[in-house]
mmCIF file with all atom_site columns, C-alpha atoms in Angstrom:
data_model
loop_
_atom_site.group_PDB
_atom_site.id
_atom_site.type_symbol
_atom_site.label_atom_id
_atom_site.label_alt_id
_atom_site.label_comp_id
_atom_site.label_asym_id
_atom_site.label_entity_id
_atom_site.label_seq_id
_atom_site.pdbx_PDB_ins_code
_atom_site.Cartn_x
_atom_site.Cartn_y
_atom_site.Cartn_z
_atom_site.occupancy
_atom_site.B_iso_or_equiv
_atom_site.pdbx_formal_charge
_atom_site.auth_seq_id
_atom_site.auth_comp_id
_atom_site.auth_asym_id
_atom_site.auth_atom_id
_atom_site.pdbx_PDB_model_num
ATOM 1   C CA . UNK A 1 1   ? 147.159 128.624 77.295  1.00 0.00 ? 1   UNK A CA 1
ATOM 2   C CA . UNK A 1 2   ? 144.456 125.925 77.584  1.00 0.00 ? 2   UNK A CA 1
ATOM 3   C CA . UNK A 1 3   ? 144.860 122.687 75.699  1.00 0.00 ? 3   UNK A CA 1
ATOM 4   C CA . UNK A 1 4   ? 142.634 122.752 72.572  1.00 0.00 ? 4   UNK A CA 1
ATOM 5   C CA . UNK A 1 5   ? 142.162 118.974 72.632  1.00 0.00 ? 5   UNK A CA 1
ATOM 6   C CA . UNK A 1 6   ? 140.769 119.126 76.158  1.00 0.00 ? 6   UNK A CA 1
ATOM 7   C CA . UNK A 1 7   ? 138.331 121.865 75.148  1.00 0.00 ? 7   UNK A CA 1
ATOM 8   C CA . UNK A 1 8   ? 137.171 119.729 72.226  1.00 0.00 ? 8   UNK A CA 1
ATOM 9   C CA . UNK A 1 9   ? 136.701 116.722 74.503  1.00 0.00 ? 9   UNK A CA 1
ATOM 10  C CA . UNK A 1 10  ? 134.723 118.878 76.927  1.00 0.00 ? 10  UNK A CA 1
ATOM 11  C CA . UNK A 1 11  ? 132.357 119.826 74.111  1.00 0.00 ? 11  UNK A CA 1
ATOM 12  C CA . UNK A 1 12  ? 131.502 116.144 73.684  1.00 0.00 ? 12  UNK A CA 1
ATOM 13  C CA . UNK A 1 13  ? 130.303 115.994 77.307  1.00 0.00 ? 13  UNK A CA 1
ATOM 14  C CA . UNK A 1 14  ? 127.091 117.924 76.693  1.00 0.00 ? 14  UNK A CA 1
ATOM 15  C CA . UNK A 1 15  ? 123.856 116.199 77.834  1.00 0.00 ? 15  UNK A CA 1
ATOM 16  C CA . UNK A 1 16  ? 122.852 115.297 74.270  1.00 0.00 ? 16  UNK A CA 1
ATOM 17  C CA . UNK A 1 17  ? 126.324 113.980 73.458  1.00 0.00 ? 17  UNK A CA 1
ATOM 18  C CA . UNK A 1 18  ? 126.382 111.984 76.687  1.00 0.00 ? 18  UNK A CA 1
ATOM 19  C CA . UNK A 1 19  ? 123.059 110.384 75.793  1.00 0.00 ? 19  UNK A CA 1
ATOM 20  C CA . UNK A 1 20  ? 124.156 109.528 72.249  1.00 0.00 ? 20  UNK A CA 1
ATOM 21  C CA . UNK A 1 21  ? 127.502 108.099 73.377  1.00 0.00 ? 21  UNK A CA 1
ATOM 22  C CA . UNK A 1 22  ? 126.099 106.237 76.375  1.00 0.00 ? 22  UNK A CA 1
ATOM 23  C CA . UNK A 1 23  ? 125.934 102.501 76.712  1.00 0.00 ? 23  UNK A CA 1
ATOM 24  C CA . UNK A 1 24  ? 122.528 100.999 75.847  1.00 0.00 ? 24  UNK A CA 1
ATOM 25  C CA . UNK A 1 25  ? 121.841 100.203 79.515  1.00 0.00 ? 25  UNK A CA 1
ATOM 26  C CA . UNK A 1 26  ? 122.631 103.737 80.669  1.00 0.00 ? 26  UNK A CA 1
ATOM 27  C CA . UNK A 1 27  ? 120.607 105.097 77.757  1.00 0.00 ? 27  UNK A CA 1
ATOM 28  C CA . UNK A 1 28  ? 117.571 103.086 78.844  1.00 0.00 ? 28  UNK A CA 1
ATOM 29  C CA . UNK A 1 29  ? 118.001 104.411 82.393  1.00 0.00 ? 29  UNK A CA 1
ATOM 30  C CA . UNK A 1 30  ? 118.189 107.978 81.100  1.00 0.00 ? 30  UNK A CA 1
ATOM 31  C CA . UNK A 1 31  ? 115.073 107.597 78.948  1.00 0.00 ? 31  UNK A CA 1
ATOM 32  C CA . UNK A 1 32  ? 113.183 106.081 81.883  1.00 0.00 ? 32  UNK A CA 1
ATOM 33  C CA . UNK A 1 33  ? 114.188 108.896 84.216  1.00 0.00 ? 33  UNK A CA 1
ATOM 34  C CA . UNK A 1 34  ? 113.334 111.604 81.677  1.00 0.00 ? 34  UNK A CA 1
ATOM 35  C CA . UNK A 1 35  ? 109.913 109.979 81.150  1.00 0.00 ? 35  UNK A CA 1
ATOM 36  C CA . UNK A 1 36  ? 109.416 109.790 84.930  1.00 0.00 ? 36  UNK A CA 1
ATOM 37  C CA . UNK A 1 37  ? 110.316 113.479 85.266  1.00 0.00 ? 37  UNK A CA 1
ATOM 38  C CA . UNK A 1 38  ? 107.841 114.496 82.546  1.00 0.00 ? 38  UNK A CA 1
ATOM 39  C CA . UNK A 1 39  ? 105.161 112.312 84.129  1.00 0.00 ? 39  UNK A CA 1
ATOM 40  C CA . UNK A 1 40  ? 105.882 113.871 87.521  1.00 0.00 ? 40  UNK A CA 1
ATOM 41  C CA . UNK A 1 41  ? 105.401 117.405 86.239  1.00 0.00 ? 41  UNK A CA 1
ATOM 42  C CA . UNK A 1 42  ? 102.203 116.473 84.403  1.00 0.00 ? 42  UNK A CA 1
ATOM 43  C CA . UNK A 1 43  ? 100.803 115.043 87.641  1.00 0.00 ? 43  UNK A CA 1
ATOM 44  C CA . UNK A 1 44  ? 101.952 118.070 89.637  1.00 0.00 ? 44  UNK A CA 1
ATOM 45  C CA . UNK A 1 45  ? 100.285 120.564 87.290  1.00 0.00 ? 45  UNK A CA 1
ATOM 46  C CA . UNK A 1 46  ? 97.052  118.577 86.907  1.00 0.00 ? 46  UNK A CA 1
ATOM 47  C CA . UNK A 1 47  ? 96.850  117.862 90.644  1.00 0.00 ? 47  UNK A CA 1
ATOM 48  C CA . UNK A 1 48  ? 97.436  121.500 91.543  1.00 0.00 ? 48  UNK A CA 1
ATOM 49  C CA . UNK A 1 49  ? 94.693  122.671 89.180  1.00 0.00 ? 49  UNK A CA 1
ATOM 50  C CA . UNK A 1 50  ? 92.316  119.971 90.377  1.00 0.00 ? 50  UNK A CA 1
ATOM 51  C CA . UNK A 1 51  ? 92.814  120.701 94.077  1.00 0.00 ? 51  UNK A CA 1
ATOM 52  C CA . UNK A 1 52  ? 92.459  124.423 93.545  1.00 0.00 ? 52  UNK A CA 1
ATOM 53  C CA . UNK A 1 53  ? 89.217  123.915 91.620  1.00 0.00 ? 53  UNK A CA 1
ATOM 54  C CA . UNK A 1 54  ? 87.796  121.458 94.157  1.00 0.00 ? 54  UNK A CA 1
ATOM 55  C CA . UNK A 1 55  ? 88.579  123.764 97.085  1.00 0.00 ? 55  UNK A CA 1
ATOM 56  C CA . UNK A 1 56  ? 87.034  126.777 95.373  1.00 0.00 ? 56  UNK A CA 1
ATOM 57  C CA . UNK A 1 57  ? 83.876  124.919 94.326  1.00 0.00 ? 57  UNK A CA 1
ATOM 58  C CA . UNK A 1 58  ? 83.524  123.242 97.722  1.00 0.00 ? 58  UNK A CA 1
ATOM 59  C CA . UNK A 1 59  ? 83.692  126.574 99.507  1.00 0.00 ? 59  UNK A CA 1
ATOM 60  C CA . UNK A 1 60  ? 80.937  127.983 97.274  1.00 0.00 ? 60  UNK A CA 1
ATOM 61  C CA . UNK A 1 61  ? 78.881  124.800 97.680  1.00 0.00 ? 61  UNK A CA 1
ATOM 62  C CA . UNK A 1 62  ? 79.063  124.896 101.473 1.00 0.00 ? 62  UNK A CA 1
ATOM 63  C CA . UNK A 1 63  ? 78.097  128.554 101.602 1.00 0.00 ? 63  UNK A CA 1
ATOM 64  C CA . UNK A 1 64  ? 75.044  127.872 99.420  1.00 0.00 ? 64  UNK A CA 1
ATOM 65  C CA . UNK A 1 65  ? 74.169  124.733 101.398 1.00 0.00 ? 65  UNK A CA 1
ATOM 66  C CA . UNK A 1 66  ? 74.154  126.398 104.820 1.00 0.00 ? 66  UNK A CA 1
ATOM 67  C CA . UNK A 1 67  ? 72.094  129.279 103.468 1.00 0.00 ? 67  UNK A CA 1
ATOM 68  C CA . UNK A 1 68  ? 69.438  127.172 101.776 1.00 0.00 ? 68  UNK A CA 1
ATOM 69  C CA . UNK A 1 69  ? 66.045  126.950 103.544 1.00 0.00 ? 69  UNK A CA 1
ATOM 70  C CA . UNK A 1 70  ? 65.135  123.679 101.782 1.00 0.00 ? 70  UNK A CA 1
ATOM 71  C CA . UNK A 1 71  ? 67.697  120.877 101.881 1.00 0.00 ? 71  UNK A CA 1
ATOM 72  C CA . UNK A 1 72  ? 65.543  118.573 99.736  1.00 0.00 ? 72  UNK A CA 1
ATOM 73  C CA . UNK A 1 73  ? 65.335  121.012 96.837  1.00 0.00 ? 73  UNK A CA 1
ATOM 74  C CA . UNK A 1 74  ? 69.046  121.810 97.206  1.00 0.00 ? 74  UNK A CA 1
ATOM 75  C CA . UNK A 1 75  ? 69.805  118.101 97.076  1.00 0.00 ? 75  UNK A CA 1
ATOM 76  C CA . UNK A 1 76  ? 67.698  117.615 93.955  1.00 0.00 ? 76  UNK A CA 1
ATOM 77  C CA . UNK A 1 77  ? 69.608  120.445 92.310  1.00 0.00 ? 77  UNK A CA 1
ATOM 78  C CA . UNK A 1 78  ? 73.044  119.007 93.161  1.00 0.00 ? 78  UNK A CA 1
ATOM 79  C CA . UNK A 1 79  ? 72.334  115.265 93.322  1.00 0.00 ? 79  UNK A CA 1
ATOM 80  C CA . UNK A 1 80  ? 74.369  114.514 90.182  1.00 0.00 ? 80  UNK A CA 1
ATOM 81  C CA . UNK A 1 81  ? 77.278  116.764 91.063  1.00 0.00 ? 81  UNK A CA 1
ATOM 82  C CA . UNK A 1 82  ? 80.739  115.156 91.062  1.00 0.00 ? 82  UNK A CA 1
ATOM 83  C CA . UNK A 1 83  ? 81.944  117.516 93.793  1.00 0.00 ? 83  UNK A CA 1
ATOM 84  C CA . UNK A 1 84  ? 83.143  115.562 96.873  1.00 0.00 ? 84  UNK A CA 1
ATOM 85  C CA . UNK A 1 85  ? 81.095  117.741 99.242  1.00 0.00 ? 85  UNK A CA 1
ATOM 86  C CA . UNK A 1 86  ? 77.970  117.154 97.167  1.00 0.00 ? 86  UNK A CA 1
ATOM 87  C CA . UNK A 1 87  ? 78.525  113.408 97.230  1.00 0.00 ? 87  UNK A CA 1
ATOM 88  C CA . UNK A 1 88  ? 78.887  113.439 101.019 1.00 0.00 ? 88  UNK A CA 1
ATOM 89  C CA . UNK A 1 89  ? 75.622  115.359 101.210 1.00 0.00 ? 89  UNK A CA 1
ATOM 90  C CA . UNK A 1 90  ? 73.953  112.858 98.859  1.00 0.00 ? 90  UNK A CA 1
ATOM 91  C CA . UNK A 1 91  ? 75.154  109.954 101.001 1.00 0.00 ? 91  UNK A CA 1
ATOM 92  C CA . UNK A 1 92  ? 73.626  111.589 104.081 1.00 0.00 ? 92  UNK A CA 1
ATOM 93  C CA . UNK A 1 93  ? 70.316  112.401 102.400 1.00 0.00 ? 93  UNK A CA 1
ATOM 94  C CA . UNK A 1 94  ? 70.025  108.920 100.880 1.00 0.00 ? 94  UNK A CA 1
ATOM 95  C CA . UNK A 1 95  ? 70.667  107.239 104.214 1.00 0.00 ? 95  UNK A CA 1
ATOM 96  C CA . UNK A 1 96  ? 68.236  109.622 105.922 1.00 0.00 ? 96  UNK A CA 1
ATOM 97  C CA . UNK A 1 97  ? 65.472  108.700 103.512 1.00 0.00 ? 97  UNK A CA 1
ATOM 98  C CA . UNK A 1 98  ? 66.098  104.973 103.846 1.00 0.00 ? 98  UNK A CA 1
ATOM 99  C CA . UNK A 1 99  ? 66.294  105.085 107.628 1.00 0.00 ? 99  UNK A CA 1
ATOM 100 C CA . UNK A 1 100 ? 63.230  107.278 108.273 1.00 0.00 ? 100 UNK A CA 1
ATOM 101 C CA . UNK A 1 101 ? 60.725  105.664 105.924 1.00 0.00 ? 101 UNK A CA 1
ATOM 102 C CA . UNK A 1 102 ? 59.870  102.930 108.464 1.00 0.00 ? 102 UNK A CA 1
ATOM 103 C CA . UNK A 1 103 ? 56.827  103.317 110.698 1.00 0.00 ? 103 UNK A CA 1
ATOM 104 C CA . UNK A 1 104 ? 58.923  103.051 113.844 1.00 0.00 ? 104 UNK A CA 1
ATOM 105 C CA . UNK A 1 105 ? 62.207  104.962 113.718 1.00 0.00 ? 105 UNK A CA 1
ATOM 106 C CA . UNK A 1 106 ? 65.089  104.067 115.998 1.00 0.00 ? 106 UNK A CA 1
ATOM 107 C CA . UNK A 1 107 ? 66.703  107.483 116.404 1.00 0.00 ? 107 UNK A CA 1
ATOM 108 C CA . UNK A 1 108 ? 69.991  106.197 117.839 1.00 0.00 ? 108 UNK A CA 1
ATOM 109 C CA . UNK A 1 109 ? 70.361  103.684 115.014 1.00 0.00 ? 109 UNK A CA 1
ATOM 110 C CA . UNK A 1 110 ? 69.528  106.347 112.446 1.00 0.00 ? 110 UNK A CA 1
ATOM 111 C CA . UNK A 1 111 ? 72.227  108.646 113.819 1.00 0.00 ? 111 UNK A CA 1
ATOM 112 C CA . UNK A 1 112 ? 74.800  105.849 113.687 1.00 0.00 ? 112 UNK A CA 1
ATOM 113 C CA . UNK A 1 113 ? 73.893  104.934 110.126 1.00 0.00 ? 113 UNK A CA 1
ATOM 114 C CA . UNK A 1 114 ? 74.018  108.579 109.039 1.00 0.00 ? 114 UNK A CA 1
ATOM 115 C CA . UNK A 1 115 ? 77.460  109.025 110.558 1.00 0.00 ? 115 UNK A CA 1
ATOM 116 C CA . UNK A 1 116 ? 78.699  105.790 109.007 1.00 0.00 ? 116 UNK A CA 1
ATOM 117 C CA . UNK A 1 117 ? 77.319  106.647 105.545 1.00 0.00 ? 117 UNK A CA 1
ATOM 118 C CA . UNK A 1 118 ? 78.882  110.105 105.456 1.00 0.00 ? 118 UNK A CA 1
ATOM 119 C CA . UNK A 1 119 ? 82.198  108.930 106.902 1.00 0.00 ? 119 UNK A CA 1
ATOM 120 C CA . UNK A 1 120 ? 82.355  106.201 104.273 1.00 0.00 ? 120 UNK A CA 1
ATOM 121 C CA . UNK A 1 121 ? 81.533  108.717 101.526 1.00 0.00 ? 121 UNK A CA 1
ATOM 122 C CA . UNK A 1 122 ? 84.214  111.078 102.821 1.00 0.00 ? 122 UNK A CA 1
ATOM 123 C CA . UNK A 1 123 ? 86.850  108.340 102.877 1.00 0.00 ? 123 UNK A CA 1
ATOM 124 C CA . UNK A 1 124 ? 85.909  107.263 99.359  1.00 0.00 ? 124 UNK A CA 1
ATOM 125 C CA . UNK A 1 125 ? 86.151  110.800 98.018  1.00 0.00 ? 125 UNK A CA 1
ATOM 126 C CA . UNK A 1 126 ? 89.557  111.318 99.618  1.00 0.00 ? 126 UNK A CA 1
ATOM 127 C CA . UNK A 1 127 ? 90.790  108.003 98.182  1.00 0.00 ? 127 UNK A CA 1
ATOM 128 C CA . UNK A 1 128 ? 89.619  109.077 94.734  1.00 0.00 ? 128 UNK A CA 1
ATOM 129 C CA . UNK A 1 129 ? 91.138  112.536 95.051  1.00 0.00 ? 129 UNK A CA 1
ATOM 130 C CA . UNK A 1 130 ? 94.526  111.214 96.188  1.00 0.00 ? 130 UNK A CA 1
ATOM 131 C CA . UNK A 1 131 ? 94.644  108.359 93.698  1.00 0.00 ? 131 UNK A CA 1
ATOM 132 C CA . UNK A 1 132 ? 97.724  109.517 91.780  1.00 0.00 ? 132 UNK A CA 1
ATOM 133 C CA . UNK A 1 133 ? 99.732  110.560 94.817  1.00 0.00 ? 133 UNK A CA 1
ATOM 134 C CA . UNK A 1 134 ? 101.138 107.039 95.024  1.00 0.00 ? 134 UNK A CA 1
ATOM 135 C CA . UNK A 1 135 ? 102.782 107.632 91.634  1.00 0.00 ? 135 UNK A CA 1
ATOM 136 C CA . UNK A 1 136 ? 104.640 110.650 93.015  1.00 0.00 ? 136 UNK A CA 1
ATOM 137 C CA . UNK A 1 137 ? 105.658 108.640 96.070  1.00 0.00 ? 137 UNK A CA 1
ATOM 138 C CA . UNK A 1 138 ? 106.939 105.809 93.881  1.00 0.00 ? 138 UNK A CA 1
ATOM 139 C CA . UNK A 1 139 ? 108.928 108.111 91.595  1.00 0.00 ? 139 UNK A CA 1
ATOM 140 C CA . UNK A 1 140 ? 110.333 110.019 94.559  1.00 0.00 ? 140 UNK A CA 1
ATOM 141 C CA . UNK A 1 141 ? 111.586 106.853 96.231  1.00 0.00 ? 141 UNK A CA 1
ATOM 142 C CA . UNK A 1 142 ? 112.666 104.816 93.191  1.00 0.00 ? 142 UNK A CA 1
ATOM 143 C CA . UNK A 1 143 ? 114.183 107.405 90.820  1.00 0.00 ? 143 UNK A CA 1
ATOM 144 C CA . UNK A 1 144 ? 117.366 108.010 92.900  1.00 0.00 ? 144 UNK A CA 1
ATOM 145 C CA . UNK A 1 145 ? 118.080 104.268 92.940  1.00 0.00 ? 145 UNK A CA 1
ATOM 146 C CA . UNK A 1 146 ? 117.490 103.980 89.205  1.00 0.00 ? 146 UNK A CA 1
ATOM 147 C CA . UNK A 1 147 ? 119.905 106.867 88.724  1.00 0.00 ? 147 UNK A CA 1
ATOM 148 C CA . UNK A 1 148 ? 122.343 105.136 91.073  1.00 0.00 ? 148 UNK A CA 1
ATOM 149 C CA . UNK A 1 149 ? 122.110 102.004 88.942  1.00 0.00 ? 149 UNK A CA 1
ATOM 150 C CA . UNK A 1 150 ? 123.078 104.094 85.903  1.00 0.00 ? 150 UNK A CA 1
ATOM 151 C CA . UNK A 1 151 ? 125.924 105.570 87.933  1.00 0.00 ? 151 UNK A CA 1
ATOM 152 C CA . UNK A 1 152 ? 127.291 102.168 88.895  1.00 0.00 ? 152 UNK A CA 1
ATOM 153 C CA . UNK A 1 153 ? 126.978 100.912 85.334  1.00 0.00 ? 153 UNK A CA 1
ATOM 154 C CA . UNK A 1 154 ? 128.803 103.965 83.964  1.00 0.00 ? 154 UNK A CA 1
ATOM 155 C CA . UNK A 1 155 ? 131.648 103.585 86.448  1.00 0.00 ? 155 UNK A CA 1
ATOM 156 C CA . UNK A 1 156 ? 131.924 99.884  85.603  1.00 0.00 ? 156 UNK A CA 1
ATOM 157 C CA . UNK A 1 157 ? 132.173 100.876 81.948  1.00 0.00 ? 157 UNK A CA 1
ATOM 158 C CA . UNK A 1 158 ? 134.961 103.312 82.814  1.00 0.00 ? 158 UNK A CA 1
ATOM 159 C CA . UNK A 1 159 ? 136.953 100.596 84.566  1.00 0.00 ? 159 UNK A CA 1
ATOM 160 C CA . UNK A 1 160 ? 136.370 98.287  81.618  1.00 0.00 ? 160 UNK A CA 1
ATOM 161 C CA . UNK A 1 161 ? 137.705 100.994 79.283  1.00 0.00 ? 161 UNK A CA 1
ATOM 162 C CA . UNK A 1 162 ? 140.778 101.404 81.488  1.00 0.00 ? 162 UNK A CA 1
ATOM 163 C CA . UNK A 1 163 ? 141.437 97.678  81.352  1.00 0.00 ? 163 UNK A CA 1
ATOM 164 C CA . UNK A 1 164 ? 140.912 97.513  77.597  1.00 0.00 ? 164 UNK A CA 1
ATOM 165 C CA . UNK A 1 165 ? 143.060 100.554 76.782  1.00 0.00 ? 165 UNK A CA 1
ATOM 166 C CA . UNK A 1 166 ? 145.529 99.948  79.601  1.00 0.00 ? 166 UNK A CA 1
ATOM 167 C CA . UNK A 1 167 ? 145.387 103.670 80.087  1.00 0.00 ? 167 UNK A CA 1
ATOM 168 C CA . UNK A 1 168 ? 143.921 105.568 83.033  1.00 0.00 ? 168 UNK A CA 1
ATOM 169 C CA . UNK A 1 169 ? 144.030 109.017 81.442  1.00 0.00 ? 169 UNK A CA 1
ATOM 170 C CA . UNK A 1 170 ? 141.093 111.394 81.703  1.00 0.00 ? 170 UNK A CA 1
ATOM 171 C CA . UNK A 1 171 ? 140.225 110.912 78.034  1.00 0.00 ? 171 UNK A CA 1
ATOM 172 C CA . UNK A 1 172 ? 139.562 107.230 78.657  1.00 0.00 ? 172 UNK A CA 1
ATOM 173 C CA . UNK A 1 173 ? 137.542 107.441 81.881  1.00 0.00 ? 173 UNK A CA 1
ATOM 174 C CA . UNK A 1 174 ? 135.761 110.779 81.381  1.00 0.00 ? 174 UNK A CA 1
ATOM 175 C CA . UNK A 1 175 ? 132.934 109.558 79.102  1.00 0.00 ? 175 UNK A CA 1
ATOM 176 C CA . UNK A 1 176 ? 131.884 106.739 81.419  1.00 0.00 ? 176 UNK A CA 1
ATOM 177 C CA . UNK A 1 177 ? 132.118 108.882 84.539  1.00 0.00 ? 177 UNK A CA 1
ATOM 178 C CA . UNK A 1 178 ? 130.193 111.700 82.855  1.00 0.00 ? 178 UNK A CA 1
ATOM 179 C CA . UNK A 1 179 ? 127.445 109.266 81.833  1.00 0.00 ? 179 UNK A CA 1
ATOM 180 C CA . UNK A 1 180 ? 127.316 108.008 85.402  1.00 0.00 ? 180 UNK A CA 1
ATOM 181 C CA . UNK A 1 181 ? 126.995 111.488 86.882  1.00 0.00 ? 181 UNK A CA 1
ATOM 182 C CA . UNK A 1 182 ? 124.416 112.474 84.280  1.00 0.00 ? 182 UNK A CA 1
ATOM 183 C CA . UNK A 1 183 ? 122.283 109.455 85.197  1.00 0.00 ? 183 UNK A CA 1
ATOM 184 C CA . UNK A 1 184 ? 122.534 110.455 88.855  1.00 0.00 ? 184 UNK A CA 1
ATOM 185 C CA . UNK A 1 185 ? 121.493 114.012 88.022  1.00 0.00 ? 185 UNK A CA 1
ATOM 186 C CA . UNK A 1 186 ? 118.473 112.778 86.057  1.00 0.00 ? 186 UNK A CA 1
ATOM 187 C CA . UNK A 1 187 ? 117.450 110.565 88.967  1.00 0.00 ? 187 UNK A CA 1
ATOM 188 C CA . UNK A 1 188 ? 117.537 113.531 91.342  1.00 0.00 ? 188 UNK A CA 1
ATOM 189 C CA . UNK A 1 189 ? 115.796 115.757 88.791  1.00 0.00 ? 189 UNK A CA 1
ATOM 190 C CA . UNK A 1 190 ? 112.883 113.312 88.751  1.00 0.00 ? 190 UNK A CA 1
ATOM 191 C CA . UNK A 1 191 ? 112.860 112.497 92.470  1.00 0.00 ? 191 UNK A CA 1
ATOM 192 C CA . UNK A 1 192 ? 113.165 115.910 94.127  1.00 0.00 ? 192 UNK A CA 1
ATOM 193 C CA . UNK A 1 193 ? 110.035 117.515 92.590  1.00 0.00 ? 193 UNK A CA 1
ATOM 194 C CA . UNK A 1 194 ? 108.105 114.290 93.169  1.00 0.00 ? 194 UNK A CA 1
ATOM 195 C CA . UNK A 1 195 ? 108.955 114.206 96.885  1.00 0.00 ? 195 UNK A CA 1
ATOM 196 C CA . UNK A 1 196 ? 108.232 117.907 97.405  1.00 0.00 ? 196 UNK A CA 1
ATOM 197 C CA . UNK A 1 197 ? 104.931 117.682 95.521  1.00 0.00 ? 197 UNK A CA 1
ATOM 198 C CA . UNK A 1 198 ? 103.912 114.505 97.362  1.00 0.00 ? 198 UNK A CA 1
ATOM 199 C CA . UNK A 1 199 ? 104.439 116.109 100.764 1.00 0.00 ? 199 UNK A CA 1
ATOM 200 C CA . UNK A 1 200 ? 102.709 119.331 99.760  1.00 0.00 ? 200 UNK A CA 1
ATOM 201 C CA . UNK A 1 201 ? 99.710  117.634 98.158  1.00 0.00 ? 201 UNK A CA 1
ATOM 202 C CA . UNK A 1 202 ? 99.375  115.197 101.063 1.00 0.00 ? 202 UNK A CA 1
ATOM 203 C CA . UNK A 1 203 ? 99.131  118.183 103.397 1.00 0.00 ? 203 UNK A CA 1
ATOM 204 C CA . UNK A 1 204 ? 96.506  119.878 101.226 1.00 0.00 ? 204 UNK A CA 1
ATOM 205 C CA . UNK A 1 205 ? 94.468  116.694 100.882 1.00 0.00 ? 205 UNK A CA 1
ATOM 206 C CA . UNK A 1 206 ? 94.619  116.247 104.656 1.00 0.00 ? 206 UNK A CA 1
ATOM 207 C CA . UNK A 1 207 ? 93.205  119.740 105.075 1.00 0.00 ? 207 UNK A CA 1
ATOM 208 C CA . UNK A 1 208 ? 90.473  119.038 102.535 1.00 0.00 ? 208 UNK A CA 1
ATOM 209 C CA . UNK A 1 209 ? 89.644  115.774 104.308 1.00 0.00 ? 209 UNK A CA 1
ATOM 210 C CA . UNK A 1 210 ? 89.238  117.670 107.571 1.00 0.00 ? 210 UNK A CA 1
ATOM 211 C CA . UNK A 1 211 ? 86.973  120.102 105.754 1.00 0.00 ? 211 UNK A CA 1
ATOM 212 C CA . UNK A 1 212 ? 84.790  117.265 104.452 1.00 0.00 ? 212 UNK A CA 1
ATOM 213 C CA . UNK A 1 213 ? 84.536  115.758 107.921 1.00 0.00 ? 213 UNK A CA 1
ATOM 214 C CA . UNK A 1 214 ? 83.508  119.119 109.361 1.00 0.00 ? 214 UNK A CA 1
ATOM 215 C CA . UNK A 1 215 ? 80.810  119.410 106.720 1.00 0.00 ? 215 UNK A CA 1
ATOM 216 C CA . UNK A 1 216 ? 79.650  115.862 107.416 1.00 0.00 ? 216 UNK A CA 1
ATOM 217 C CA . UNK A 1 217 ? 79.538  116.549 111.164 1.00 0.00 ? 217 UNK A CA 1
ATOM 218 C CA . UNK A 1 218 ? 77.557  119.727 110.641 1.00 0.00 ? 218 UNK A CA 1
ATOM 219 C CA . UNK A 1 219 ? 75.094  118.002 108.306 1.00 0.00 ? 219 UNK A CA 1
ATOM 220 C CA . UNK A 1 220 ? 74.791  115.101 110.751 1.00 0.00 ? 220 UNK A CA 1
ATOM 221 C CA . UNK A 1 221 ? 73.902  117.565 113.509 1.00 0.00 ? 221 UNK A CA 1
ATOM 222 C CA . UNK A 1 222 ? 71.273  119.178 111.260 1.00 0.00 ? 222 UNK A CA 1
ATOM 223 C CA . UNK A 1 223 ? 69.680  115.830 110.469 1.00 0.00 ? 223 UNK A CA 1
ATOM 224 C CA . UNK A 1 224 ? 69.797  114.836 114.141 1.00 0.00 ? 224 UNK A CA 1
ATOM 225 C CA . UNK A 1 225 ? 67.857  117.961 115.069 1.00 0.00 ? 225 UNK A CA 1
ATOM 226 C CA . UNK A 1 226 ? 65.360  117.185 112.313 1.00 0.00 ? 226 UNK A CA 1
ATOM 227 C CA . UNK A 1 227 ? 65.033  113.672 113.695 1.00 0.00 ? 227 UNK A CA 1
ATOM 228 C CA . UNK A 1 228 ? 64.237  115.013 117.157 1.00 0.00 ? 228 UNK A CA 1
ATOM 229 C CA . UNK A 1 229 ? 61.670  117.453 115.814 1.00 0.00 ? 229 UNK A CA 1
ATOM 230 C CA . UNK A 1 230 ? 59.826  114.597 114.118 1.00 0.00 ? 230 UNK A CA 1
ATOM 231 C CA . UNK A 1 231 ? 59.693  112.498 117.284 1.00 0.00 ? 231 UNK A CA 1
#
């Protein structure tokens, strides 16, 4: 027959009870890790929705762009768009207009400036799009060590309790060890989704970056042909 006192003690080792009974240092660690986990999931959901929307809108934008017979009118229609593809197009059109308004046009220099302007716009859009990925990377790398700090502190508290009580029974050491393991679990709970999401989103942003560069290269080729036709 199981010991009733042990069952009662086990009931006090629930997550809520562990938090309430924890030392102030371990409690601060737990609160920090829970906040980091919530923040991680907010970033994951918002980033997923944002990337999905940007990819869908960019695909529609590119299809409309390559079908349009008048790039100037298309640009006027989308000049204020916040879509990364539209901004790359705007950078190319703006540089084209600045570079071709002179009486004598250096075609090689124009091509270089067009390429540079659109590459710079592409890099800027990717930097903006991936801005919050560094938060996921930070949480993924730091959270396990924060949890480990809580673990060490909890074990130290257990040894202190043993010394104070002069008793090494499970009832004395269990609370501190449980707090320590709970802090470790919270650290992993925050870190694992952050690392997985960081790797997945980095891959998707890399694919979107390649897509932007392909669009920029195609637009650069179109403008180069236009430059030759005006020679």
